[in-house]
Coordinates of C-alpha atoms in Angstrom, one line a residue:
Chain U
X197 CA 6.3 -1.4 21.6
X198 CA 5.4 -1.6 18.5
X199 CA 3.6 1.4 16.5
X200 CA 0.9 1.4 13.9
X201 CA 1.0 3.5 10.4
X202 CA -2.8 3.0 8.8
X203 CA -2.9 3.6 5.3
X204 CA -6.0 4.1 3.8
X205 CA -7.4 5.9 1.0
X206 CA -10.6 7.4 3.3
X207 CA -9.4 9.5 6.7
X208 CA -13.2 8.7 8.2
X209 CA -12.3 4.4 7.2
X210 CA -8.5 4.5 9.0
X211 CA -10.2 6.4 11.9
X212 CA -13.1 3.8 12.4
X213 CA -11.0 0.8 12.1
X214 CA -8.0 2.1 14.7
X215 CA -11.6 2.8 16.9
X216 CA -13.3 -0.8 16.4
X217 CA -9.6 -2.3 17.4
X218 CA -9.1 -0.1 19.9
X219 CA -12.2 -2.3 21.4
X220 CA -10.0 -5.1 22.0
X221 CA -6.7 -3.2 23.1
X222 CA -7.4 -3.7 27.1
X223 CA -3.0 -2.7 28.0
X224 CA -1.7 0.7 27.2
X225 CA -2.9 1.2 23.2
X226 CA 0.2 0.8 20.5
X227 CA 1.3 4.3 18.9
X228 CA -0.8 4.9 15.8
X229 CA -0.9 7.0 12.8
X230 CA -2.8 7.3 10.3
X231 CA -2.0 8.1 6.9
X232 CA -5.0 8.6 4.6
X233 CA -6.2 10.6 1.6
X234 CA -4.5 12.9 -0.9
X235 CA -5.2 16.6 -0.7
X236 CA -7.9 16.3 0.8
X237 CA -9.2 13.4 -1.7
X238 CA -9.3 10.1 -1.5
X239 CA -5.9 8.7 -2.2
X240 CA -2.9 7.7 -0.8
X241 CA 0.1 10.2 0.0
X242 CA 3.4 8.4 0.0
X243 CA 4.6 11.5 1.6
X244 CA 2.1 11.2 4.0
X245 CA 2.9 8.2 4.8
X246 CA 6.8 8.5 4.9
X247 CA 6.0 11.2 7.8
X248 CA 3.7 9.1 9.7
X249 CA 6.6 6.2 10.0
X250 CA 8.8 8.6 11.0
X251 CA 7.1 10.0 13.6
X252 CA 7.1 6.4 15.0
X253 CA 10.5 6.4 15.2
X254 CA 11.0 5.8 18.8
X255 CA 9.2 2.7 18.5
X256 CA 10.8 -0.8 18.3
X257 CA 9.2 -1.4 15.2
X258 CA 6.1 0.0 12.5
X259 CA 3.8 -2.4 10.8
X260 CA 1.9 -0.4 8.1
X261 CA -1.5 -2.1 7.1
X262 CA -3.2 -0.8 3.9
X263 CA -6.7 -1.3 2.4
X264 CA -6.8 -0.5 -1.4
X265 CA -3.9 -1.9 -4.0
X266 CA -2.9 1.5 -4.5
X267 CA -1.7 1.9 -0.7
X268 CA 0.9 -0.8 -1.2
X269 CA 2.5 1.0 -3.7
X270 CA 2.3 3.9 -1.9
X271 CA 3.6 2.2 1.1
X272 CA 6.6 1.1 -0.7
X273 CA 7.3 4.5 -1.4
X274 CA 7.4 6.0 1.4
X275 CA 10.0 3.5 2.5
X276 CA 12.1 5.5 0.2
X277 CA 11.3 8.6 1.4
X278 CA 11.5 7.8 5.1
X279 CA 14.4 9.8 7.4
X280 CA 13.9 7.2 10.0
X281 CA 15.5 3.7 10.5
X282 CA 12.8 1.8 12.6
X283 CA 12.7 -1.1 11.0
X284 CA 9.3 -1.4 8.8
X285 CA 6.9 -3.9 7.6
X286 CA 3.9 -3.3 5.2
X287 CA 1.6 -6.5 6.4
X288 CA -0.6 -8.1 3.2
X289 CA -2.8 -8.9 6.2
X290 CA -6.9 -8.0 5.8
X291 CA -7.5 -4.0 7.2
X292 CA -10.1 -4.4 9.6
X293 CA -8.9 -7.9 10.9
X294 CA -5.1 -6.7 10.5
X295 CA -5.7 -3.4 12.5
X296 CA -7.2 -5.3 15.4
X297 CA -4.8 -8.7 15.8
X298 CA -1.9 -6.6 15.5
X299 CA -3.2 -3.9 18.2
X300 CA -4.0 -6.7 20.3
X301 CA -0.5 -8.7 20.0
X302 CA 1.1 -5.3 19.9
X303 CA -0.6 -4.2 23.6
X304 CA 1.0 -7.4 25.2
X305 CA 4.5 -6.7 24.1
X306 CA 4.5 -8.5 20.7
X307 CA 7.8 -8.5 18.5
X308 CA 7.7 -6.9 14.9
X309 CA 7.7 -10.2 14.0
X310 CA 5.1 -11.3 16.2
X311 CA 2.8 -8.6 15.2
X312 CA 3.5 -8.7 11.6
X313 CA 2.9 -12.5 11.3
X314 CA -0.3 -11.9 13.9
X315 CA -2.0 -8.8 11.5
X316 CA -0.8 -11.2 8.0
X317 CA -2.2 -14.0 9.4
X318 CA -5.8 -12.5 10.6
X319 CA -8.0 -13.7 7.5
X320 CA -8.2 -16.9 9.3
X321 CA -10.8 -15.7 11.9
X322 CA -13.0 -15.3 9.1
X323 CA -12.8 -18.7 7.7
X324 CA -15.8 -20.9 8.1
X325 CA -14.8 -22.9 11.3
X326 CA -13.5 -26.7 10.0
X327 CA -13.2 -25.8 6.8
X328 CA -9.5 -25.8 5.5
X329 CA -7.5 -23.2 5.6
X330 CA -6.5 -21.7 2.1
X331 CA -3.6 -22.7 0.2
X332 CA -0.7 -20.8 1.3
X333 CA -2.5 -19.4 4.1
X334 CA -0.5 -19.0 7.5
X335 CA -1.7 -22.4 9.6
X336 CA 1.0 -22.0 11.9
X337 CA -1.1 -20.3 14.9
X338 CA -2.7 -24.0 15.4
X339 CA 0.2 -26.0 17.0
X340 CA 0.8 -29.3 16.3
X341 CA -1.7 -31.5 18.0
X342 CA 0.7 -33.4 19.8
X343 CA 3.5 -30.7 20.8
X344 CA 7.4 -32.7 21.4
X345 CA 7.1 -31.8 25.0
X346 CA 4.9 -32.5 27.2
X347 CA 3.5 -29.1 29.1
X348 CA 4.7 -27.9 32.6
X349 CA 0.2 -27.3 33.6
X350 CA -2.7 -28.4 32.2
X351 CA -6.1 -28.2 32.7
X352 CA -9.7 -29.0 31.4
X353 CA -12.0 -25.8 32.0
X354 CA -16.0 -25.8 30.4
X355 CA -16.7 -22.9 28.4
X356 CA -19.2 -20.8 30.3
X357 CA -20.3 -17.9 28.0
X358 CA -23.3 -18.1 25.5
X359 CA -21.2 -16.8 22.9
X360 CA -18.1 -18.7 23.2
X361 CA -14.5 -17.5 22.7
X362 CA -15.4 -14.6 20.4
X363 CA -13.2 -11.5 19.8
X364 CA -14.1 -9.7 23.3
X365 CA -13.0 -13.0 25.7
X366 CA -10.2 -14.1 23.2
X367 CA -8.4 -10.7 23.9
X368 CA -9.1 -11.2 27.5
X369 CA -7.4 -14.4 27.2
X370 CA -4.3 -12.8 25.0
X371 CA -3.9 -10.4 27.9
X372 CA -3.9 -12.8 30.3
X373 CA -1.5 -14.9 28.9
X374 CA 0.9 -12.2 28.1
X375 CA 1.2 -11.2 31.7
X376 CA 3.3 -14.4 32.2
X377 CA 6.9 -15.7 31.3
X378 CA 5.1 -19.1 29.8
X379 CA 4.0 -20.4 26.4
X380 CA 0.0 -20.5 26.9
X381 CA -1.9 -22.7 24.2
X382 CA -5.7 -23.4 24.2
X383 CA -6.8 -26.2 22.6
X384 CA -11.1 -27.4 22.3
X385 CA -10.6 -30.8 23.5
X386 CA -14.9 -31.6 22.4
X387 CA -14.3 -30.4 18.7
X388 CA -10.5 -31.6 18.7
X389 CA -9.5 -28.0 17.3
X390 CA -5.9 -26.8 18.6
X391 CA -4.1 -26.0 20.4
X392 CA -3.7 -22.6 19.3
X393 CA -1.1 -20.2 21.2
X394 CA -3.2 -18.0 23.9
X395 CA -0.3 -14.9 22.0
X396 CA -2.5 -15.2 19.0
X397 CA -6.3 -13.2 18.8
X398 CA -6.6 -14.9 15.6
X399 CA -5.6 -18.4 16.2
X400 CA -7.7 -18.4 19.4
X401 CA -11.0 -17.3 17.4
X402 CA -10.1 -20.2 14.8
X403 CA -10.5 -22.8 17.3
X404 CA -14.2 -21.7 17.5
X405 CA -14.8 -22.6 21.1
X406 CA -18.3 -23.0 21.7
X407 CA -20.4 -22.7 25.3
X408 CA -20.0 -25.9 26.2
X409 CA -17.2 -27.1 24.8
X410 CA -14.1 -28.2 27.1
X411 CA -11.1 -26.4 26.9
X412 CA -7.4 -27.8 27.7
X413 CA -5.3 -25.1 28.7
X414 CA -2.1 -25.8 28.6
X415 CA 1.6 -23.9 29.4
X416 CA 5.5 -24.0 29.2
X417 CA 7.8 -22.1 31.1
X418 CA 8.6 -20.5 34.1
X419 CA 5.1 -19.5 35.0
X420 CA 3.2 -22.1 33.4
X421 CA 0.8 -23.1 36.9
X422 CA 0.6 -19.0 37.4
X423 CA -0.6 -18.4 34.0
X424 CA -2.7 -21.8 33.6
X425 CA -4.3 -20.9 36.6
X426 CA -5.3 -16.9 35.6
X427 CA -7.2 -18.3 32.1
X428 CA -8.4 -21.2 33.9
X429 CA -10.1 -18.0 36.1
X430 CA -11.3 -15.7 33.4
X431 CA -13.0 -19.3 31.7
X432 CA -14.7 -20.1 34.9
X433 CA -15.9 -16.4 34.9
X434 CA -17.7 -16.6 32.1
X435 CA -15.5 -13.9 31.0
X436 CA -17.5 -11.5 32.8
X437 CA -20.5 -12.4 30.3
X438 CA -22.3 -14.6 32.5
X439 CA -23.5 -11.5 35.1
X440 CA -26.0 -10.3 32.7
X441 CA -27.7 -13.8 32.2
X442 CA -27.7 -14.9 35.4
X443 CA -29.3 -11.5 36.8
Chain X
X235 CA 17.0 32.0 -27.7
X236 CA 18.1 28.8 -29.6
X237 CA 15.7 27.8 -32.1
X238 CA 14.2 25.0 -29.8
X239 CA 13.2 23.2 -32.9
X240 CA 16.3 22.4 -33.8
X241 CA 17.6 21.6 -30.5
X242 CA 20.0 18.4 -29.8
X243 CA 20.0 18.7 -25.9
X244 CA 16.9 18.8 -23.4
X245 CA 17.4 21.8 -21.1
X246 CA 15.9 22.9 -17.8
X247 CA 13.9 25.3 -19.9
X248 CA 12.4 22.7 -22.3
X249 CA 11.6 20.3 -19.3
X250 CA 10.0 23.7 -17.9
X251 CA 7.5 24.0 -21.3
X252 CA 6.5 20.2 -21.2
X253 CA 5.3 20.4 -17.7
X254 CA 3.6 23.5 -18.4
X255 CA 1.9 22.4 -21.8
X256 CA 1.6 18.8 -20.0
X257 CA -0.5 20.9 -17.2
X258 CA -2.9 22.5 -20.5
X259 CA -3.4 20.2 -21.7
X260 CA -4.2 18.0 -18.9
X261 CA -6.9 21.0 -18.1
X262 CA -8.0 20.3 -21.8
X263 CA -8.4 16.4 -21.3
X264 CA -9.3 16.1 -17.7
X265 CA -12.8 15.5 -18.6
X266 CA -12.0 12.7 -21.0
X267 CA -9.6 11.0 -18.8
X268 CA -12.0 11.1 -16.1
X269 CA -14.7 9.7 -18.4
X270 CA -11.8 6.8 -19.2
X271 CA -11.5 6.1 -15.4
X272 CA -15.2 6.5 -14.9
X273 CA -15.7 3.4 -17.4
X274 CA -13.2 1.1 -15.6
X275 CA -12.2 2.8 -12.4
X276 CA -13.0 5.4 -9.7
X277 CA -13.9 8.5 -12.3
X278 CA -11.0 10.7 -10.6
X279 CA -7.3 10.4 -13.0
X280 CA -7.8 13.4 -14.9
X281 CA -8.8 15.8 -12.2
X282 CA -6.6 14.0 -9.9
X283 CA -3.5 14.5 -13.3
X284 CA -4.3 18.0 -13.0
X285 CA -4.8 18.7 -9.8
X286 CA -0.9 17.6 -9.9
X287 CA 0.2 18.9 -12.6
X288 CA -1.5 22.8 -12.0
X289 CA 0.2 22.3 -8.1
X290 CA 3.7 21.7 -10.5
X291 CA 3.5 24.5 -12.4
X292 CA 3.1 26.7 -8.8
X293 CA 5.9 25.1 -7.7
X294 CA 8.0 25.7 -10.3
X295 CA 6.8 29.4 -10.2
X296 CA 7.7 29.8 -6.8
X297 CA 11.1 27.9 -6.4
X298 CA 12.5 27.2 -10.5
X299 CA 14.8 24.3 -10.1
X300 CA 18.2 24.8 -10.9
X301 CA 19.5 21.5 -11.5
X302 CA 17.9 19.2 -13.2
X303 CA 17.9 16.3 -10.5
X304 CA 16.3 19.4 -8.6
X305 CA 13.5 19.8 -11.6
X306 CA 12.9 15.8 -11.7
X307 CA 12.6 15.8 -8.0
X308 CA 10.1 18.8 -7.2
X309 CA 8.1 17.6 -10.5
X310 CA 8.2 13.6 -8.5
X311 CA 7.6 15.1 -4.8
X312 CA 4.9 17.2 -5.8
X313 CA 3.2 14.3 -8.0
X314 CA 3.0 11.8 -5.0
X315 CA 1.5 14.2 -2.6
X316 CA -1.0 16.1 -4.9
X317 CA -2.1 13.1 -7.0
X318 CA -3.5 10.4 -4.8
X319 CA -4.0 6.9 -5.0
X320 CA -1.4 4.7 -7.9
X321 CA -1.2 7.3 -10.3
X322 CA 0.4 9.6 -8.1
X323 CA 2.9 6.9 -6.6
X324 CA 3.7 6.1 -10.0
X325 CA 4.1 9.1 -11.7
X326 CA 6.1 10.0 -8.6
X327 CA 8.2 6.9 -8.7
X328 CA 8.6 7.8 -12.6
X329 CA 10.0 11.6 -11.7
X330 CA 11.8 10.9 -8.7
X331 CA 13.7 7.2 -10.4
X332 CA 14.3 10.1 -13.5
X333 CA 16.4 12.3 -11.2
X334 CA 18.2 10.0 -9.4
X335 CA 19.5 9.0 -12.9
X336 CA 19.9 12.8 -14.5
X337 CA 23.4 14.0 -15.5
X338 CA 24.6 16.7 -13.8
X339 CA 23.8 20.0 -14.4
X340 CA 20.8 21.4 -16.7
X341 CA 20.6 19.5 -20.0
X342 CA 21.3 16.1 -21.3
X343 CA 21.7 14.7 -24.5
X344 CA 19.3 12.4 -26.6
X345 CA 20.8 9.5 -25.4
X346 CA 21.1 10.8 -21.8
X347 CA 17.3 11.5 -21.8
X348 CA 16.5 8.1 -23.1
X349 CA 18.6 6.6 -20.4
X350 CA 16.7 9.0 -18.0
X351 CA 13.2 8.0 -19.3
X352 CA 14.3 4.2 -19.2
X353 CA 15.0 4.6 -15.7
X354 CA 12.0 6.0 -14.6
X355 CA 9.8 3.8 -16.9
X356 CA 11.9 1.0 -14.6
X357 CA 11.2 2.4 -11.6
X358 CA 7.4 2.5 -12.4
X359 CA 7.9 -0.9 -13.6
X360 CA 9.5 -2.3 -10.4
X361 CA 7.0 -0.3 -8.1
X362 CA 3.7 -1.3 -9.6
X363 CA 5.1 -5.1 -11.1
X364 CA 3.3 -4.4 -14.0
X365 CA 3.8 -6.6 -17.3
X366 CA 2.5 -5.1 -20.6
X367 CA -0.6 -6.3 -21.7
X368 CA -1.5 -5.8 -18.2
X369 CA -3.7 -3.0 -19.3
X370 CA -1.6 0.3 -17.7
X371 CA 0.3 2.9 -18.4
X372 CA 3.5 0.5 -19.1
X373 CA 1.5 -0.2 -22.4
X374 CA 2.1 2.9 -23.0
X375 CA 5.7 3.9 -21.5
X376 CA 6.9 0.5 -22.8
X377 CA 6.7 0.5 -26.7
X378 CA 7.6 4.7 -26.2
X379 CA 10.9 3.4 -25.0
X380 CA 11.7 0.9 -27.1
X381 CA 10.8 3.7 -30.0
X382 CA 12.8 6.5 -28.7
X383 CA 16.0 3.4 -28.3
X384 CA 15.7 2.7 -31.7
X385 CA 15.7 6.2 -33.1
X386 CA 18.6 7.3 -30.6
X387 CA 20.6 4.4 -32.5
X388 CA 19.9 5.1 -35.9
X389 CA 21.2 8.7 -34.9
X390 CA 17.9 10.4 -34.8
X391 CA 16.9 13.8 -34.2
X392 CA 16.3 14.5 -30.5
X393 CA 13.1 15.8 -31.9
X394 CA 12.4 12.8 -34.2
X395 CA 13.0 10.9 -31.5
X396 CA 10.7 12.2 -28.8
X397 CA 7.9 12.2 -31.7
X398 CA 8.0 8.4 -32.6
X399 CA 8.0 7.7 -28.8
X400 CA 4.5 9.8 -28.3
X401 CA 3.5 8.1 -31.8
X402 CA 4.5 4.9 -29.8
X403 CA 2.9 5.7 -27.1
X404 CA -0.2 6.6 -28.3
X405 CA -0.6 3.5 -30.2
X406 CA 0.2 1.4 -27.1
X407 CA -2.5 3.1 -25.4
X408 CA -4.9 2.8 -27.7
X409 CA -4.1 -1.1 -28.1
X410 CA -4.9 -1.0 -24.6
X411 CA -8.9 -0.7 -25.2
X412 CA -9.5 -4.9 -26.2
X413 CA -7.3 -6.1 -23.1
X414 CA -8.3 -7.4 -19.9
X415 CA -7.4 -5.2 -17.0
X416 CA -4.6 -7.4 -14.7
X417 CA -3.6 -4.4 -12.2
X418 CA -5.4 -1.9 -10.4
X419 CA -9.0 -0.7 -9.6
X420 CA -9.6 -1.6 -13.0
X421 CA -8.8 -5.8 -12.5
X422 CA -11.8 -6.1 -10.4
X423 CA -13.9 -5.6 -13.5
X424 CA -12.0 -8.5 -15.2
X425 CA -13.6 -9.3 -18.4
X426 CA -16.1 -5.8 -18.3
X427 CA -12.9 -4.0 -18.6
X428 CA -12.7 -5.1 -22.3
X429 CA -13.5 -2.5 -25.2
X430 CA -12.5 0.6 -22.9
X431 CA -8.5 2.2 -22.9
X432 CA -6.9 2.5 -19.9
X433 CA -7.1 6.1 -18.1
X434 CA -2.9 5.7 -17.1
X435 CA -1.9 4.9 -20.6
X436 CA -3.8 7.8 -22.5
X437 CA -2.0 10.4 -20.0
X438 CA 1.0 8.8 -20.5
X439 CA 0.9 9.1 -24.2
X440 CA -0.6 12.8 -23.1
X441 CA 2.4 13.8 -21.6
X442 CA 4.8 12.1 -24.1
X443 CA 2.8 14.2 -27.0
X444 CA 3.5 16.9 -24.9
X445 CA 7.2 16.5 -24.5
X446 CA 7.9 16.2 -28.2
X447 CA 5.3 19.2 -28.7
X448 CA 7.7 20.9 -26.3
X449 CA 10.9 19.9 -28.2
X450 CA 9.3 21.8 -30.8
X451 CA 8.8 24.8 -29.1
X452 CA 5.2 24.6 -28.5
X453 CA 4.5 26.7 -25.2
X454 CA 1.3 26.4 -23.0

């Protein structure tokens, strides 16, 4: 799996963010560390920070995400003074949203390249939904509308929950979908957003499902009806957020 | 003793006296430095300068270096844990780049130490991608080099040398204070950084003054 090195420049700030993520990690939890302060300061120990990745080690891979400037160059540091050969990647990715996309791609057996581009990538939840996406910002999370082959299963579900596909059922869905050998993709067939692939927390939440709105779930692979079929479940459920309502 | 005034070569114990005067006088300064920071930043370089430099001189006490890859090293390792946040990265990256490029043994020539000193400036450069005019301590670092290069070529006294780069470097610094921070805490202030110099480049010039100080055989 692959582990987690927070840098931040407040011990109390890397702590709360791991926590808040750790909301959405529903698998067994990534290996975090956390790097944070200087001598009891606030700071950034490239030191520090070369100890934390090398107590990762074992893992197939460390993404480091930073907050402050100054924990980049840190960062890059402590790639010098690292014992270890994991291989590294210091995500530009935001802290908070970074922390949790990654977790979450991390938990369901994510790549380093998965979970780098996933934690980079995260800004885009935060985008006003329609608007376009930044210049130079990732887009590549939203598949192309009409994909060069056609799916192996398909199917129309209504969004049940009051909230819609926030953070909580989008990780639900990311678990799902990792639990099968397919390619899942969601796409919001009333507001014509998507499809987005089901690997990705944050280019679920930028389709901005609504309650209400239809959802095509769609699938390649191996396990394609299995895997349509489990989301096609959890979307009927309400995600578990209809019992309270309907009580 | 050598007359250290006189001196062509920078030993281990000259390098010893500048860190030790660089740690004074860093005690002297800290409040200014930190009202620098406190202008355009987060009111913490010069208790965090000599919170690293005082943790130095300890060091040093406690294990001297013998070498002087070994003094560059301890001086860079003990900078980037004790310092926090850019500076101490950077000053690290300056230390640490300085001893990867020392001669061997325990003193270097004029030329050799502005070879050493280019190199680290380079590695502070390359770490922080800094320009100047960004409104650092490469304002600073860059027009000391470029001094201490030109005197080293028109055969210069080792302690000529060092003094025009301080001079140069406390110029640059002081140039600093009409720019527009582009790196940093500061460049979040954009324009309001204008009319204050930049906390990096006046300990940079600190510890330049201090090196040719030490040349001289000024002790703390």
């Amino acid at each position: 799996m692959i582990g987690f090195v927070i840098v931040s420049h407040s011990e109390p700030l890397a702590h709360a963010a791991v926590d808040l993520a750790m909301q959405m990690v529903h698998d067994e939890a990534p290996p975090v560390r956390v790097a944070s302060g200087a001598d009891g300061g606030f700071g950034t120990d490239a030191a520090a920070i070369a100890d934390a990745v090398d107590a990762l080690a074992d893992s197939d891979g460390v993404v480091i995400i930073t907050d402050l400037g100054s924990a980049v160059i840190s960062s890059e540091l402590a790639l010098e003074l690292r014992t270890s050969t994991v291989p590294v990647r210091i995500s530009d990715g935001p802290f908070v949203e970074g922390i949790t996309a990654g977790m979450v791609r991390a938990a369901t057996g994510g790549s380093l390249d998965d979970v780098a581009h996933e934690a980079a990538a995260a800004l885009a939840a935060k985008r006003p939904q329609g608007s376009p996406a930044s210049p130079g910002a990732p887009t590549s999370d939203v598949l192309a509308p009409d994909g060069a082959s056609t799916p192996d299963a398909s199917i129309d579900a209504v969004l049940r929950n009051p909230m819609g596909l926030h953070s909580r059922p989008a990780s639900l869905v990311v678990k799902a979908a990792g639990g099968f050998d397919a390619d899942v993709a969601i796409a919001d067939v009333t507001t014509g957003a998507g499809p987005a692939s089901a690997a990705s927390l944050i280019g679920l939440l930028t389709l901005g499902v609504s309650e209400g709105d239809i959802v095509r779930i769609t699938a390649t692979g191996a396990e394609a009806a299995a895997a349509v079929d489990a989301i096609r479940r959890l979307v009927d459920d309400g995600f578990g957020e209809l019992a309270a309502a309907s009580a | 003793m050598a007359d250290a005034a006189t001196t062509d070569v920078v030993t281990l114990e000259i390098l010893d006296r500048w860190v030790r005067l660089g740690a004074a006088r860093l005690d002297a300064e800290a409040e200014r430095l930190t009202a620098l920071d406190s202008a355009i930043g987060d009111a913490d370089h010069g208790t965090n300068m000599h919170r690293g430099f005082a943790a130095i001189v300890a060091k040093l006490d406690a294990a001297p270096p013998q070498t002087l890859a070994e003094f560059f090293k301890a001086v860079g390792m003990t900078l980037v844990s004790k310092v926090g946040g850019a500076s101490g990265s950077l000053y690290g990256t300056l230390f640490l780049d300085m001893g990867k490029n020392a001669p061997d043994g325990t003193s270097m020539s004029a030329a050799e130490w502005n070879r050493v000193l280019a190199a680290g400036v380079a590695g502070v450069v390359g770490r922080g991608h800094a320009e100047p005019g960004d409104k650092t301590m490469i304002d600073a670092f860059t027009p000391a080099v470029a001094a201490l290069d030109d005197a080293v070529a028109h055969g210069a006294s080792l302690a000529d040398a060092a003094a025009a780069a301080a001079t140069a470097a406390e110029r640059g610094s002081a140039d600093t204070e009409p720019l527009v921070a582009r790196k940093g805490r500061a460049s979040y202030l954009g324009e309001r950084s204008v009319g204050h110099i930049d906390p990096g480049s006046a300990s940079t010039a600190l510890l330049l003054r201090a090196f040719a100080d030490a040349l001289a055989g000024e002790a703390a």
